[in-house]
Coordinates of C-alpha atoms in Angstrom, one line a residue:
M56 CA -0.5 -0.3 0.0
L57 CA 3.2 2.6 0.4
F58 CA 4.8 1.6 -2.6
T59 CA 1.2 2.3 -4.0
A60 CA 1.1 5.8 -2.3
I61 CA 3.4 6.9 -3.2
I62 CA 3.4 6.1 -7.0
S63 CA 0.4 8.0 -6.8
I64 CA 1.9 11.1 -5.4
I65 CA 4.2 11.2 -8.1
C66 CA 2.4 10.7 -10.8
M67 CA 0.1 13.2 -9.5
L68 CA 2.6 16.0 -8.8
P69 CA 2.8 17.2 -13.1
T70 CA -0.4 17.7 -13.3
F71 CA -1.1 19.1 -9.8
G72 CA 1.3 22.0 -10.7
L73 CA 0.2 22.4 -14.5
V74 CA -3.3 22.4 -13.3
L75 CA -2.6 25.1 -9.8
R76 CA -0.6 26.9 -12.2
Y77 CA -3.2 27.6 -15.0
N78 CA -5.5 28.3 -11.7
L79 CA -3.2 30.8 -10.0
H80 CA -2.4 32.7 -13.6
M81 CA -6.1 33.1 -14.6
F82 CA -6.7 34.0 -10.5
Q83 CA -3.9 36.8 -10.4
L84 CA -5.8 38.1 -13.7
N85 CA -8.4 38.8 -12.4
G86 CA -7.1 40.9 -9.2
Y87 CA -7.0 38.3 -6.5
K88 CA -10.5 39.1 -5.7
N89 CA -12.9 36.2 -5.3
K90 CA -15.7 37.1 -6.3
E91 CA -14.6 38.0 -9.7
H92 CA -13.2 34.2 -10.0
I93 CA -16.1 33.3 -8.7
T94 CA -17.7 34.7 -11.9
W95 CA -14.7 34.1 -14.0
L96 CA -15.5 30.1 -12.6
G97 CA -19.3 30.4 -13.9
K98 CA -18.2 31.7 -17.6
N99 CA -15.8 29.3 -18.1
K100 CA -16.4 25.5 -16.1
G101 CA -16.3 24.3 -19.9
K102 CA -12.4 25.6 -20.3
Q103 CA -11.3 23.2 -17.1
G104 CA -14.1 20.6 -17.9
L105 CA -11.7 17.6 -17.8
L106 CA -11.1 18.6 -14.0
V107 CA -14.5 16.7 -13.8
P108 CA -13.3 13.3 -14.8
V109 CA -10.4 13.5 -13.1
G110 CA -13.0 14.5 -9.2
I111 CA -15.4 11.7 -10.6
A112 CA -12.2 9.0 -11.5
G113 CA -10.7 10.2 -8.1
I114 CA -14.0 9.2 -5.8
V115 CA -14.2 6.0 -7.6
A116 CA -10.8 5.4 -6.6
L117 CA -11.5 6.1 -2.7
I118 CA -14.4 3.6 -2.8
F119 CA -13.0 0.8 -4.7
P120 CA -8.9 1.3 -4.4
S121 CA -7.3 -0.9 -6.6
I122 CA -4.3 -1.1 -9.2
W123 CA -6.7 -0.7 -11.6
T124 CA -8.7 2.1 -10.3
L125 CA -5.0 4.1 -9.9
A126 CA -4.1 3.0 -13.7
A127 CA -7.2 5.0 -14.6
Q128 CA -6.4 7.6 -13.1
I129 CA -3.0 8.1 -14.2
I130 CA -4.7 8.1 -17.7
I131 CA -6.6 10.8 -17.0
W132 CA -4.2 12.9 -15.2
L133 CA -1.9 12.3 -18.3
I134 CA -4.9 13.5 -20.7
V135 CA -4.8 16.5 -18.2
C136 CA -1.5 17.6 -18.3
R137 CA -1.1 17.6 -22.2
Y138 CA -4.5 20.2 -22.2
Y139 CA -3.0 22.5 -19.5
I140 CA 0.5 22.7 -21.3
Y141 CA -1.6 23.4 -24.8
L142 CA -3.3 26.0 -22.0
K143 CA -0.4 27.4 -20.8
K144 CA 0.7 28.5 -24.5
A145 CA -2.1 29.3 -25.7
N146 CA -2.2 32.3 -22.8
T147 CA 1.1 34.2 -23.6
K148 CA -0.8 37.6 -23.7
K149 CA 0.4 38.6 -20.1
N150 CA 2.4 36.4 -18.4
L151 CA 1.6 34.5 -15.1
V152 CA 4.3 36.3 -13.0
F153 CA 5.5 34.3 -9.8
T154 CA 5.1 37.9 -7.1
K155 CA 5.9 37.3 -3.4
R156 CA 2.0 37.4 -3.0
V157 CA 2.2 33.9 -5.9
Q158 CA 5.0 32.7 -4.1
R159 CA 2.9 33.0 -1.3
Q160 CA -0.6 31.3 -2.8
I161 CA 1.9 27.9 -3.8
V162 CA 3.5 27.7 0.0
T163 CA 0.2 27.9 1.5
D164 CA -1.5 25.5 -1.1
V165 CA 0.8 22.8 -1.2
I166 CA 0.4 22.9 2.7
I167 CA -3.1 22.0 3.0
N168 CA -2.4 19.3 0.2
I169 CA 0.3 17.9 2.1
I170 CA -1.5 18.2 5.5
V171 CA -4.6 16.4 3.9
L172 CA -2.8 13.7 2.0
L173 CA -0.9 12.8 6.0
L174 CA -4.7 12.9 7.7
V175 CA -5.9 10.3 4.7
G176 CA -2.5 8.3 5.4
I177 CA -2.8 8.4 9.1
V178 CA -6.0 8.5 10.4
G179 CA -7.9 6.4 7.2
Q180 CA -5.4 4.3 5.3
L181 CA -3.2 4.8 2.5
R182 CA -5.3 2.8 0.3
F183 CA -7.5 6.2 -0.4
I184 CA -4.5 8.4 -1.3
S185 CA -4.6 8.0 -4.8
G186 CA -8.4 8.6 -4.7
T187 CA -7.2 11.8 -2.7
C188 CA -4.9 12.8 -5.1
G189 CA -7.6 13.1 -7.5
I190 CA -10.0 15.5 -5.6
L191 CA -7.4 17.8 -4.8
V192 CA -6.2 17.9 -8.5
A193 CA -10.0 18.5 -9.6
L194 CA -10.7 21.2 -6.8
Q195 CA -7.3 23.6 -7.3
G196 CA -9.4 26.3 -8.9
V197 CA -12.1 26.4 -5.9
L198 CA -9.0 25.9 -3.3
L199 CA -7.5 29.0 -4.3
L200 CA -10.2 30.8 -3.3
V201 CA -10.1 29.3 0.6
I202 CA -6.4 29.8 0.2
N203 CA -7.0 33.6 -0.6
I204 CA -9.6 34.2 3.0
I205 CA -6.8 32.5 4.5
N206 CA -3.7 34.7 3.1
K207 CA -5.7 38.2 3.6
P208 CA -4.8 39.3 7.2
I209 CA -1.1 38.4 6.1
E210 CA -1.4 40.2 2.6
T211 CA -3.5 42.6 4.1
S212 CA -0.1 43.5 6.9
I213 CA 2.2 43.3 4.0
N214 CA 0.5 45.6 1.4
H215 CA -0.2 48.7 4.5
Y216 CA 3.7 47.5 5.0
Y217 CA 4.5 48.4 1.1
I218 CA 1.7 51.4 1.2
N219 CA 3.5 53.4 4.1
D220 CA 7.2 52.9 3.1
A221 CA 6.0 54.2 -0.7
K222 CA 4.2 57.4 1.2
K223 CA 7.9 57.6 3.2
K224 CA 10.1 57.7 0.0
L225 CA 7.0 60.3 -1.7
K226 CA 7.4 62.5 1.4
Q227 CA 11.3 62.7 0.7
V228 CA 10.8 64.2 -2.5
P229 CA 8.5 67.3 -1.7
N230 CA 9.0 69.2 -5.0
L231 CA 7.5 66.4 -6.6
K232 CA 5.1 67.6 -9.2
I233 CA 2.5 64.3 -9.3
I234 CA 0.2 64.3 -12.2
G235 CA -2.6 61.7 -12.1
V236 CA -4.0 59.8 -15.5
T237 CA -6.8 57.7 -15.2
G238 CA -9.7 57.1 -17.9
S239 CA -11.8 53.9 -19.0
Y240 CA -9.3 53.6 -22.2
G241 CA -6.4 55.7 -23.2
K242 CA -4.6 56.1 -20.1
T243 CA -1.6 54.2 -20.9
S244 CA -1.2 56.0 -24.0
V245 CA -1.5 58.8 -22.3
K246 CA 1.2 58.2 -20.1
Y247 CA 3.4 58.0 -22.5
Y248 CA 3.3 60.2 -24.8
L249 CA 3.5 62.7 -21.6
Y250 CA 6.6 60.9 -20.9
T251 CA 8.0 61.5 -24.7
L252 CA 7.3 65.2 -24.6
L253 CA 7.9 66.2 -20.8
R254 CA 11.4 64.0 -20.7
E255 CA 13.9 66.4 -21.9
H256 CA 12.9 69.2 -20.1
F257 CA 12.6 67.6 -16.6
N258 CA 13.2 64.3 -14.4
V259 CA 10.5 61.9 -15.1
L260 CA 9.0 59.0 -13.3
I261 CA 6.2 57.0 -14.6
T262 CA 4.7 53.9 -13.9
P263 CA 5.7 51.3 -16.4
E264 CA 3.8 49.1 -19.1
S265 CA 0.0 48.8 -17.3
Y266 CA 1.3 49.4 -13.2
N267 CA -1.8 50.9 -12.7
T268 CA -3.5 49.4 -9.5
P269 CA -2.6 50.2 -6.0
M270 CA 0.2 47.7 -5.5
G271 CA 1.8 48.9 -8.9
V272 CA 1.9 52.3 -8.2
V273 CA 3.6 51.3 -4.7
K274 CA 6.3 49.0 -6.6
T275 CA 6.7 51.8 -8.8
I276 CA 7.9 54.2 -6.1
R277 CA 9.4 52.2 -3.7
E278 CA 12.0 50.8 -7.0
S279 CA 12.7 53.5 -8.5
L280 CA 11.5 57.0 -7.5
K281 CA 14.4 59.0 -7.1
P282 CA 15.3 62.6 -4.9
T283 CA 16.0 64.1 -8.1
H284 CA 13.0 63.3 -10.1
E285 CA 10.3 66.1 -10.9
I286 CA 7.2 64.9 -12.0
F287 CA 5.8 61.7 -11.8
V288 CA 3.1 60.3 -14.0
C289 CA 1.0 57.8 -12.6
E290 CA -1.4 55.9 -14.4
M291 CA -4.8 55.3 -12.2
G292 CA -6.4 52.0 -13.1
A293 CA -10.5 50.6 -12.0
R294 CA -12.7 48.0 -12.0
H295 CA -14.2 49.0 -8.5
V296 CA -15.7 51.9 -7.4
G297 CA -13.1 53.4 -4.5
D298 CA -10.5 52.1 -6.7
I299 CA -8.5 55.6 -8.3
K300 CA -9.7 57.1 -4.8
E301 CA -7.4 54.2 -3.0
I302 CA -4.3 55.6 -5.1
C303 CA -5.0 59.2 -5.4
D304 CA -4.8 59.0 -1.4
I305 CA -1.6 56.9 -1.3
V306 CA 0.5 59.6 -4.2
H307 CA -2.0 62.8 -3.3
P308 CA -1.8 63.6 -7.1
Q309 CA -1.7 68.2 -7.4
H310 CA -2.6 67.7 -11.2
G311 CA -4.6 65.0 -13.1
V312 CA -6.0 63.9 -16.3
I313 CA -8.7 61.7 -17.6
T314 CA -8.8 61.3 -21.0
S315 CA -12.2 59.1 -21.3
I316 CA -15.5 57.9 -19.9
G317 CA -17.6 54.8 -21.2
A318 CA -18.4 51.7 -21.3
Q319 CA -15.2 49.0 -19.5
H320 CA -15.9 47.1 -17.5
I321 CA -19.9 47.2 -17.2
E322 CA -19.3 43.8 -15.4
T323 CA -17.6 45.0 -12.3
F324 CA -19.3 48.9 -12.0
F325 CA -22.6 47.9 -13.1
N326 CA -23.6 50.5 -14.5
I327 CA -22.1 53.6 -16.5
E328 CA -22.6 56.3 -13.7
N329 CA -20.6 54.3 -11.3
I330 CA -17.8 54.5 -14.1
V331 CA -17.8 58.6 -14.0
K332 CA -18.3 59.0 -10.3
T333 CA -14.9 56.4 -10.2
K334 CA -12.8 58.2 -12.9
F335 CA -13.8 61.7 -11.2
E336 CA -11.9 60.4 -7.4
L337 CA -9.0 61.9 -9.2
A338 CA -10.3 65.6 -9.7
D339 CA -12.0 65.4 -6.4
A340 CA -8.5 64.3 -4.7
L341 CA -6.7 67.5 -6.4
S342 CA -5.6 70.3 -4.4
S343 CA -7.2 73.7 -4.7
D344 CA -4.5 74.9 -7.2
G345 CA -4.3 71.8 -9.6
L346 CA -4.9 71.5 -13.0
L347 CA -8.0 69.4 -14.6
F348 CA -7.3 68.1 -18.5
L349 CA -10.3 66.7 -19.6
N350 CA -11.1 65.4 -22.7
G351 CA -13.5 67.8 -24.6
D352 CA -14.8 65.2 -26.8
N353 CA -16.3 63.0 -24.9
V354 CA -19.7 63.8 -23.4
Y355 CA -20.1 61.9 -19.9
I356 CA -17.0 64.2 -19.5
M357 CA -18.4 67.8 -20.7
E358 CA -21.6 66.9 -18.3
H359 CA -19.5 67.2 -15.0
A360 CA -17.0 69.0 -16.2
H361 CA -18.9 72.6 -14.5
K362 CA -18.6 70.6 -11.1
Y363 CA -14.7 71.4 -11.1
N364 CA -12.1 74.9 -11.4
N365 CA -8.7 74.7 -13.2
K366 CA -10.0 72.7 -15.9
I367 CA -8.2 72.8 -19.2
F368 CA -10.2 70.8 -22.5
Y369 CA -8.3 69.7 -25.0
S370 CA -10.0 67.7 -28.2
G371 CA -9.1 65.9 -31.2
S372 CA -11.8 67.8 -33.3
N373 CA -11.0 69.7 -36.0
N374 CA -13.7 71.8 -34.8
K375 CA -13.7 72.3 -31.0
A376 CA -16.3 74.5 -30.0
D377 CA -18.8 72.6 -32.1
T378 CA -18.1 70.1 -30.4
F379 CA -18.2 71.2 -27.0
A380 CA -21.1 72.6 -26.9
D381 CA -22.9 69.8 -29.3
N382 CA -21.5 67.1 -26.4
S383 CA -22.9 70.1 -23.7
K384 CA -26.6 70.0 -25.3
K385 CA -26.6 66.1 -25.9
M386 CA -26.1 66.0 -22.3
N387 CA -28.9 68.0 -21.3
I388 CA -26.2 71.1 -19.9
S389 CA -28.0 74.3 -18.4
D390 CA -27.0 77.0 -20.7
D391 CA -25.9 78.3 -17.5
N392 CA -23.7 75.3 -16.8
R393 CA -22.4 75.3 -20.2
N394 CA -21.3 78.7 -19.8
K395 CA -19.7 77.7 -16.6
Q396 CA -17.0 74.6 -18.8
E397 CA -15.3 78.2 -20.2
V398 CA -15.1 75.8 -23.4
S399 CA -12.0 77.1 -24.7
G400 CA -9.1 74.8 -24.4
Y401 CA -6.2 72.5 -26.8
F402 CA -7.8 71.2 -30.0
A403 CA -6.5 70.1 -33.1
E404 CA -7.1 71.5 -36.6
D405 CA -6.7 70.6 -40.7
I406 CA -5.8 67.1 -39.8
K407 CA -4.0 64.7 -43.0
L408 CA -4.0 61.4 -42.4
S409 CA -1.1 59.4 -44.4
Q410 CA 0.1 56.0 -45.0
V411 CA 3.3 57.3 -42.0
G412 CA 1.1 59.3 -39.5
T413 CA -0.8 61.8 -39.2
E414 CA -0.3 65.9 -39.6
F415 CA -1.9 68.2 -37.6
T416 CA -2.4 71.6 -36.0
V417 CA -2.6 72.5 -32.5
V418 CA -4.4 75.5 -31.5
A419 CA -3.8 77.1 -28.0
P420 CA -6.3 78.9 -25.5
N421 CA -4.5 82.0 -26.1
G422 CA -4.3 81.3 -30.3
E423 CA -1.4 80.4 -30.8
K424 CA -0.7 77.8 -33.6
E425 CA 1.7 75.3 -34.7
R426 CA 1.7 72.5 -37.1
F427 CA 2.6 68.7 -35.8
Q428 CA 4.0 65.1 -37.2
M429 CA 3.2 62.0 -35.6
R430 CA 3.6 58.5 -36.6
L431 CA 0.6 57.6 -34.7
V432 CA -2.8 57.3 -36.8
G433 CA -6.2 57.0 -35.5
Q434 CA -8.6 59.8 -34.0
H435 CA -8.6 58.8 -30.5
N436 CA -4.2 58.7 -30.6
I437 CA -5.2 62.7 -32.0
V438 CA -6.8 63.5 -29.1
N439 CA -4.7 61.6 -26.6
V440 CA -1.6 63.7 -28.5
V441 CA -3.3 67.0 -27.8
G442 CA -4.1 66.4 -24.7
A443 CA -0.1 65.4 -23.8
I444 CA 0.6 68.7 -25.8
A445 CA -1.7 70.6 -23.6
V446 CA -0.2 69.5 -19.9
A447 CA 3.2 69.8 -21.4
N448 CA 3.0 73.4 -22.9
R449 CA 1.2 74.1 -19.3
F450 CA 3.9 72.7 -17.9
G451 CA 6.3 75.5 -19.1
V452 CA 6.8 74.2 -22.8
S453 CA 6.1 76.1 -26.0
L454 CA 4.3 74.6 -28.9
S455 CA 7.0 75.2 -30.5
N456 CA 9.5 73.2 -28.5
L457 CA 7.4 70.1 -28.3
K458 CA 7.1 69.2 -32.4
A459 CA 9.9 67.2 -32.8
A460 CA 9.5 65.5 -29.6
V461 CA 5.6 64.5 -30.9
R462 CA 7.1 63.4 -34.3
R463 CA 9.7 60.9 -31.6
I464 CA 6.3 59.6 -30.0
Q465 CA 6.3 56.0 -30.4
P466 CA 3.2 54.0 -30.6
V467 CA 2.4 52.1 -27.7
A468 CA 2.3 48.4 -28.0
H469 CA -1.0 46.3 -29.4
R470 CA -2.7 50.4 -29.7
M471 CA -3.0 51.4 -33.5
Q472 CA 0.3 50.1 -33.3
M473 CA 1.5 50.2 -37.8
T474 CA 3.7 47.8 -39.4
Q475 CA 4.5 47.2 -42.7
H476 CA 4.5 43.5 -44.7
G477 CA 5.6 44.0 -48.2
N478 CA 2.4 45.2 -50.1
V479 CA 0.9 44.8 -46.7
T480 CA 0.4 47.0 -43.3
I481 CA -0.9 46.1 -40.2
I482 CA -2.8 47.9 -37.9
D483 CA -2.0 46.8 -34.6
D484 CA -5.1 47.5 -31.7
A485 CA -5.1 44.4 -30.3
Y486 CA -4.0 45.4 -26.6
N487 CA -8.2 46.5 -25.7
S488 CA -11.6 47.5 -27.0
N489 CA -14.0 49.7 -26.1
P490 CA -17.4 50.9 -27.7
V491 CA -14.9 53.7 -28.5
G492 CA -12.0 52.9 -29.2
S493 CA -13.2 50.2 -31.5
K494 CA -15.5 52.3 -33.8
A495 CA -12.7 54.8 -34.0
A496 CA -10.6 52.3 -35.0
V497 CA -12.6 51.3 -37.8
E498 CA -13.1 54.7 -38.9
T499 CA -9.9 55.0 -39.2
L500 CA -9.3 52.4 -41.3
A501 CA -12.2 53.6 -43.5
M502 CA -9.8 56.7 -44.4
F503 CA -6.9 54.1 -46.3
D504 CA -7.1 53.8 -49.5
G505 CA -6.8 49.9 -50.6
V506 CA -8.1 46.6 -49.6
R507 CA -9.3 47.4 -46.2
I508 CA -9.9 44.0 -43.8
L509 CA -10.7 43.9 -40.1
I510 CA -10.2 40.9 -37.7
T511 CA -11.7 40.9 -34.2
P512 CA -12.9 38.9 -31.8
G513 CA -15.0 41.5 -30.5
M514 CA -15.7 43.8 -27.1
V515 CA -15.9 41.6 -23.4
E516 CA -16.6 42.5 -20.5
L517 CA -19.5 44.9 -20.9
G518 CA -21.8 42.9 -18.9
K519 CA -25.8 42.7 -20.4
D520 CA -24.5 45.2 -22.9
E521 CA -22.2 42.9 -24.4
E522 CA -24.3 42.3 -27.1
K523 CA -25.6 45.5 -28.3
Y524 CA -22.0 46.4 -28.5
N525 CA -20.5 44.2 -30.4
Y526 CA -23.8 44.2 -32.5
K527 CA -23.0 48.0 -32.8
L528 CA -19.9 47.2 -34.2
G529 CA -20.7 44.9 -36.8
M530 CA -23.0 47.8 -38.4
Y531 CA -19.7 50.7 -38.0
A532 CA -17.8 47.9 -39.5
A533 CA -20.3 47.2 -42.6
K534 CA -19.9 51.0 -43.8
C535 CA -15.9 50.9 -42.4
C536 CA -14.3 47.3 -44.7
D537 CA -14.0 45.6 -47.0
Y538 CA -14.1 42.2 -45.3
I539 CA -14.6 41.3 -41.6
L540 CA -12.9 38.0 -40.4
L541 CA -14.3 37.1 -37.1
V542 CA -12.5 35.6 -34.3
G543 CA -14.7 33.2 -32.6
K544 CA -18.0 31.9 -34.1
K545 CA -19.9 32.2 -31.1
H546 CA -19.2 35.3 -29.6
T547 CA -18.4 37.3 -32.8
Q548 CA -22.5 36.8 -33.6
P549 CA -23.6 40.0 -33.2
I550 CA -20.9 41.6 -35.1
Q551 CA -21.6 39.3 -37.9
N552 CA -25.6 39.6 -37.6
G553 CA -24.8 44.0 -36.8
A554 CA -22.9 43.8 -40.4
I555 CA -24.8 41.3 -42.5
E556 CA -28.3 43.7 -41.4
S557 CA -26.8 46.9 -42.4
G558 CA -26.5 45.4 -45.8
F559 CA -22.4 43.9 -45.7
P560 CA -22.1 41.0 -48.2
K561 CA -22.3 37.7 -46.6
E562 CA -19.7 36.0 -48.3
K563 CA -17.6 39.0 -47.1
C564 CA -17.5 38.5 -43.0
I565 CA -16.4 35.4 -41.7
A566 CA -16.0 33.9 -38.7
Y567 CA -12.9 31.7 -37.9
D568 CA -12.0 29.3 -34.8
K569 CA -8.5 30.3 -34.7
L570 CA -6.5 34.2 -35.7
E571 CA -4.5 32.5 -37.5
D572 CA -7.0 30.6 -39.9
A573 CA -8.1 34.9 -40.3
L574 CA -4.9 36.2 -40.9
R575 CA -4.2 33.7 -43.3
Y576 CA -6.9 34.0 -45.5
A577 CA -6.5 37.8 -45.1
Y578 CA -3.3 37.2 -47.1
S579 CA -4.3 35.7 -49.6
I580 CA -7.1 37.8 -50.8
N581 CA -6.3 38.9 -53.8
E582 CA -7.7 42.1 -54.8
E583 CA -5.8 44.7 -56.5
G584 CA -4.2 48.1 -53.6
H585 CA -2.5 47.6 -50.8
K586 CA -3.8 45.7 -48.1
Y587 CA -4.6 46.9 -44.7
I588 CA -5.6 45.0 -42.1
L589 CA -6.6 46.1 -38.7
L590 CA -6.4 43.7 -35.7
E591 CA -9.4 44.7 -33.6
N592 CA -8.4 43.3 -29.7
D593 CA -7.3 40.2 -27.9
L594 CA -9.2 38.4 -25.5
P595 CA -7.6 38.5 -22.3
D596 CA -6.3 35.1 -21.2
N597 CA -8.8 34.7 -19.1
Y598 CA -11.2 34.6 -21.5

């Protein structure tokens, strides 16, 4: 019996490790939040359906322990191993980061499993070990929820220590100017654009990549902030009401940028009102003399802007005054409040698109004008760059001194990033997608002269309105594209319906199971003219 028990544990370990790794990855992507992970488990139970026979085989081995039931378990474990190796390779958009927290979860998990096996072996009998191994493997996704509760006091105390340490470091740089950047979309792009425009004149620190959670910000401060830094551009992300306030309570920004407000993470916010409230938590946290930079093209921002002083609008529109006025009317802002908006701000005009980028003129509130060139395309990129120009200009950098820096702005990876491949231009907008950004992306695609091809799996995290927004994407795409290639036949059905019902040819709106198949077909299209392929969204690893 001892020999059989040892063989069971040895054979179970590879499967145990792969299943644990995958579920840890998903748990990390779900923000270590039990509620979100439970929702994810409910939506994705089919992805881990193989764990059901693992659990059943374990129960059978408990009731009828024998060499034959062990052999059956080992065969199932090998199949599961192969499947989870495939999942590991497939989930590469954002890899599992083995943080200290993840390491503590692994340690707790291993200790719990060892205790269970010891109790079964000592209190029960060794012949029950093989069945117990199968059940433990099957329960890994659920067990992480228990581990999260067990570890919560430790995690809370560690987080408090790190937060207090970060606050001490900030106090050691008293003249540091902190700019908070938030928005439903565009915040990462604006952060990088600001860094490019300001770094020639100031010593600038930014939160790297998508480090926009409280602990991501804290990690940046503790590891990277130096006494010589003059400006800290802090990206602030949110999935729940209060998330922005939590970051503001740590860094206390003097100035803020709200890049956009829209239906993003609606599953966790529940409604657009909560999103608006959360984004404006940044505005509420600013000092009385702080500057608040607002995207004047966004109707939700315009609706609430009159509540705040020291606001500076920016717009990517050719006609800023009409844009501000129209948005105010759409949101039923009273004439008195509309007058309080002081709609003067920075705006773009005379916009021209080419195969290598965009040219536009920026008009400042004082009437000063300057012509800019950049490698980026897309209306949302224009408004984001204008926002960065507005901030840099208010920080004392003249428009003329910003021209060279704007030319040096690099496309943020997977955000309307253009690359040339012979007769094909790939427009990579795969990082994330939202109703406003996807519409802007396909409308940008329509501006190119050639064969315009959209490849998309659609949008997610839009709650009960997800089908509606994907249907609208199909309607927009029908007007802007020559081909619509969809990835994932079930999830993209609303897009297909929207396109075809808008008159788009059925034979040019095709759904595939894999991105590779859609790309292969796009490259094979034999029509005259340069091909432009827009990659709009790439579903996150936990979808």
